Amino acid sequence: MSGIDFSQYPVVDELIHECDMENEREHILWLQGTQSGAAVLLAEMHLLCKAALSDSIPLRNRSKVSANYYYGTANHKVHVFAAHQALSDLGMSEKDLSRLFSHKDVFGRR
């Protein structure tokens, strides 16, 4: 086992079983790039979310414009199984995601 406790990620675990990938689970590339790069991306996204909630109209507009960039960047750097787990953790469906980004092709991932 790769050291990942998949019982903590039931959606990922179910998808691995559905796709009959039990033997390949240690070789799945969950994240493209480095962990530090992912940490910076998450920190920037956190600031973007705070800006979206601010009273400043310029910050809110900047946040709205930047959301497309961060959505695309994050979406293309994580494995599709991990993306499904994240949606589940947030209590969202693919339909909810497509409504949030209705102006983008959310399922044209790669």
PDB file of C-alpha atoms in Angstrom:
ATOM      1  CA  MET A   1       0.000   0.000   0.000  1.00  0.00           C
ATOM      2  CA  SER A   2       1.194   3.524  -0.774  1.00  0.00           C
ATOM      3  CA  GLY A   3       0.695   4.774   2.752  1.00  0.00           C
ATOM      4  CA  ILE A   4      -2.636   6.389   1.915  1.00  0.00           C
ATOM      5  CA  ASP A   5      -5.508   5.219   4.090  1.00  0.00           C
ATOM      6  CA  PHE A   6      -8.222   5.022   1.441  1.00  0.00           C
ATOM      7  CA  SER A   7     -10.885   4.353   4.075  1.00  0.00           C
ATOM      8  CA  GLN A   8     -10.697   8.112   4.738  1.00  0.00           C
ATOM      9  CA  TYR A   9     -11.599   8.727   1.087  1.00  0.00           C
ATOM     10  CA  PRO A  10     -14.626   6.517   0.378  1.00  0.00           C
ATOM     11  CA  VAL A  11     -15.388   8.022  -3.042  1.00  0.00           C
ATOM     12  CA  VAL A  12     -11.826   7.431  -4.252  1.00  0.00           C
ATOM     13  CA  ASP A  13     -11.836   3.922  -2.804  1.00  0.00           C
ATOM     14  CA  GLU A  14     -15.131   3.122  -4.536  1.00  0.00           C
ATOM     15  CA  LEU A  15     -13.880   4.484  -7.879  1.00  0.00           C
ATOM     16  CA  ILE A  16     -10.679   2.438  -7.612  1.00  0.00           C
ATOM     17  CA  HIS A  17     -12.760  -0.701  -7.069  1.00  0.00           C
ATOM     18  CA  GLU A  18     -15.255   0.174  -9.838  1.00  0.00           C
ATOM     19  CA  CYS A  19     -12.408   0.683 -12.310  1.00  0.00           C
ATOM     20  CA  ASP A  20     -10.655  -2.481 -11.137  1.00  0.00           C
ATOM     21  CA  MET A  21      -7.482  -0.537 -10.311  1.00  0.00           C
ATOM     22  CA  GLU A  22      -6.615  -2.136  -6.956  1.00  0.00           C
ATOM     23  CA  ASN A  23      -3.227  -3.270  -8.260  1.00  0.00           C
ATOM     24  CA  GLU A  24      -2.410   0.152  -9.726  1.00  0.00           C
ATOM     25  CA  ARG A  25      -3.426   2.304  -6.750  1.00  0.00           C
ATOM     26  CA  GLU A  26       0.199   2.758  -5.650  1.00  0.00           C
ATOM     27  CA  HIS A  27       1.110   4.092  -9.087  1.00  0.00           C
ATOM     28  CA  ILE A  28      -1.692   6.629  -9.476  1.00  0.00           C
ATOM     29  CA  LEU A  29      -0.380  10.160  -9.928  1.00  0.00           C
ATOM     30  CA  TRP A  30      -2.750  12.053  -7.624  1.00  0.00           C
ATOM     31  CA  LEU A  31      -1.194  15.460  -8.129  1.00  0.00           C
ATOM     32  CA  GLN A  32       0.668  16.889 -11.093  1.00  0.00           C
ATOM     33  CA  GLY A  33       3.433  19.108  -9.825  1.00  0.00           C
ATOM     34  CA  THR A  34       4.998  19.434  -6.407  1.00  0.00           C
ATOM     35  CA  GLN A  35       3.391  19.494  -2.994  1.00  0.00           C
ATOM     36  CA  SER A  36       4.784  22.964  -2.382  1.00  0.00           C
ATOM     37  CA  GLY A  37       3.265  24.150  -5.666  1.00  0.00           C
ATOM     38  CA  ALA A  38      -0.087  22.723  -4.598  1.00  0.00           C
ATOM     39  CA  ALA A  39       0.251  24.433  -1.202  1.00  0.00           C
ATOM     40  CA  VAL A  40       0.873  27.806  -2.876  1.00  0.00           C
ATOM     41  CA  LEU A  41      -2.118  27.265  -5.169  1.00  0.00           C
ATOM     42  CA  LEU A  42      -4.353  26.459  -2.189  1.00  0.00           C
ATOM     43  CA  ALA A  43      -3.098  29.510  -0.292  1.00  0.00           C
ATOM     44  CA  GLU A  44      -3.824  31.745  -3.287  1.00  0.00           C
ATOM     45  CA  MET A  45      -7.284  30.204  -3.621  1.00  0.00           C
ATOM     46  CA  HIS A  46      -7.912  30.846   0.079  1.00  0.00           C
ATOM     47  CA  LEU A  47      -7.047  34.538  -0.393  1.00  0.00           C
ATOM     48  CA  LEU A  48      -9.271  34.606  -3.467  1.00  0.00           C
ATOM     49  CA  CYS A  49     -12.202  33.284  -1.404  1.00  0.00           C
ATOM     50  CA  LYS A  50     -11.586  35.903   1.288  1.00  0.00           C
ATOM     51  CA  ALA A  51     -11.528  38.621  -1.393  1.00  0.00           C
ATOM     52  CA  ALA A  52     -14.853  37.344  -2.754  1.00  0.00           C
ATOM     53  CA  LEU A  53     -16.404  37.883   0.677  1.00  0.00           C
ATOM     54  CA  SER A  54     -14.963  41.358   1.187  1.00  0.00           C
ATOM     55  CA  ASP A  55     -16.884  44.633   1.073  1.00  0.00           C
ATOM     56  CA  SER A  56     -14.465  45.968  -1.535  1.00  0.00           C
ATOM     57  CA  ILE A  57     -16.043  45.883  -4.994  1.00  0.00           C
ATOM     58  CA  PRO A  58     -12.662  45.879  -6.814  1.00  0.00           C
ATOM     59  CA  LEU A  59     -11.519  42.890  -4.718  1.00  0.00           C
ATOM     60  CA  ARG A  60     -14.766  41.046  -5.396  1.00  0.00           C
ATOM     61  CA  ASN A  61     -14.465  41.709  -9.135  1.00  0.00           C
ATOM     62  CA  ARG A  62     -10.832  40.563  -9.124  1.00  0.00           C
ATOM     63  CA  SER A  63     -11.915  37.435  -7.283  1.00  0.00           C
ATOM     64  CA  LYS A  64     -14.619  36.704  -9.840  1.00  0.00           C
ATOM     65  CA  VAL A  65     -12.197  37.042 -12.753  1.00  0.00           C
ATOM     66  CA  SER A  66      -9.479  35.028 -11.013  1.00  0.00           C
ATOM     67  CA  ALA A  67     -11.860  32.187 -10.140  1.00  0.00           C
ATOM     68  CA  ASN A  68     -11.720  30.921 -13.730  1.00  0.00           C
ATOM     69  CA  TYR A  69      -7.931  30.752 -13.673  1.00  0.00           C
ATOM     70  CA  TYR A  70      -7.775  28.937 -10.347  1.00  0.00           C
ATOM     71  CA  TYR A  71     -10.598  26.583 -11.271  1.00  0.00           C
ATOM     72  CA  GLY A  72      -8.793  25.536 -14.437  1.00  0.00           C
ATOM     73  CA  THR A  73      -5.402  25.296 -12.776  1.00  0.00           C
ATOM     74  CA  ALA A  74      -6.586  23.224  -9.831  1.00  0.00           C
ATOM     75  CA  ASN A  75      -8.864  21.102 -11.989  1.00  0.00           C
ATOM     76  CA  HIS A  76      -6.039  20.043 -14.273  1.00  0.00           C
ATOM     77  CA  LYS A  77      -3.545  19.303 -11.494  1.00  0.00           C
ATOM     78  CA  VAL A  78      -5.521  16.745  -9.487  1.00  0.00           C
ATOM     79  CA  HIS A  79      -6.553  13.235 -10.471  1.00  0.00           C
ATOM     80  CA  VAL A  80     -10.207  12.916 -11.467  1.00  0.00           C
ATOM     81  CA  PHE A  81     -10.849  10.520  -8.540  1.00  0.00           C
ATOM     82  CA  ALA A  82      -9.552  13.144  -6.100  1.00  0.00           C
ATOM     83  CA  ALA A  83     -11.748  15.791  -7.715  1.00  0.00           C
ATOM     84  CA  HIS A  84     -14.805  13.579  -7.192  1.00  0.00           C
ATOM     85  CA  GLN A  85     -13.809  13.044  -3.560  1.00  0.00           C
ATOM     86  CA  ALA A  86     -13.476  16.805  -3.062  1.00  0.00           C
ATOM     87  CA  LEU A  87     -16.932  17.417  -4.512  1.00  0.00           C
ATOM     88  CA  SER A  88     -18.348  14.789  -2.177  1.00  0.00           C
ATOM     89  CA  ASP A  89     -16.544  16.325   0.813  1.00  0.00           C
ATOM     90  CA  LEU A  90     -18.073  19.703  -0.058  1.00  0.00           C
ATOM     91  CA  GLY A  91     -21.521  18.151  -0.437  1.00  0.00           C
ATOM     92  CA  MET A  92     -21.629  19.103  -4.099  1.00  0.00           C
ATOM     93  CA  SER A  93     -22.506  17.209  -7.244  1.00  0.00           C
ATOM     94  CA  GLU A  94     -21.135  17.573 -10.754  1.00  0.00           C
ATOM     95  CA  LYS A  95     -24.382  19.396 -11.554  1.00  0.00           C
ATOM     96  CA  ASP A  96     -23.661  21.946  -8.812  1.00  0.00           C
ATOM     97  CA  LEU A  97     -20.165  22.471 -10.199  1.00  0.00           C
ATOM     98  CA  SER A  98     -21.459  22.956 -13.724  1.00  0.00           C
ATOM     99  CA  ARG A  99     -23.911  25.580 -12.405  1.00  0.00           C
ATOM    100  CA  LEU A 100     -21.091  27.450 -10.646  1.00  0.00           C
ATOM    101  CA  PHE A 101     -18.994  27.484 -13.796  1.00  0.00           C
ATOM    102  CA  SER A 102     -21.796  27.441 -16.372  1.00  0.00           C
ATOM    103  CA  HIS A 103     -19.698  29.602 -18.693  1.00  0.00           C
ATOM    104  CA  LYS A 104     -16.937  26.952 -18.794  1.00  0.00           C
ATOM    105  CA  ASP A 105     -16.789  23.362 -20.042  1.00  0.00           C
ATOM    106  CA  VAL A 106     -16.361  21.812 -16.583  1.00  0.00           C
ATOM    107  CA  PHE A 107     -16.310  18.246 -17.847  1.00  0.00           C
ATOM    108  CA  GLY A 108     -13.793  18.860 -20.643  1.00  0.00           C
ATOM    109  CA  ARG A 109     -11.066  18.283 -18.067  1.00  0.00           C
ATOM    110  CA  ARG A 110      -8.104  17.357 -20.216  1.00  0.00           C
TER     111      ARG A 110
END
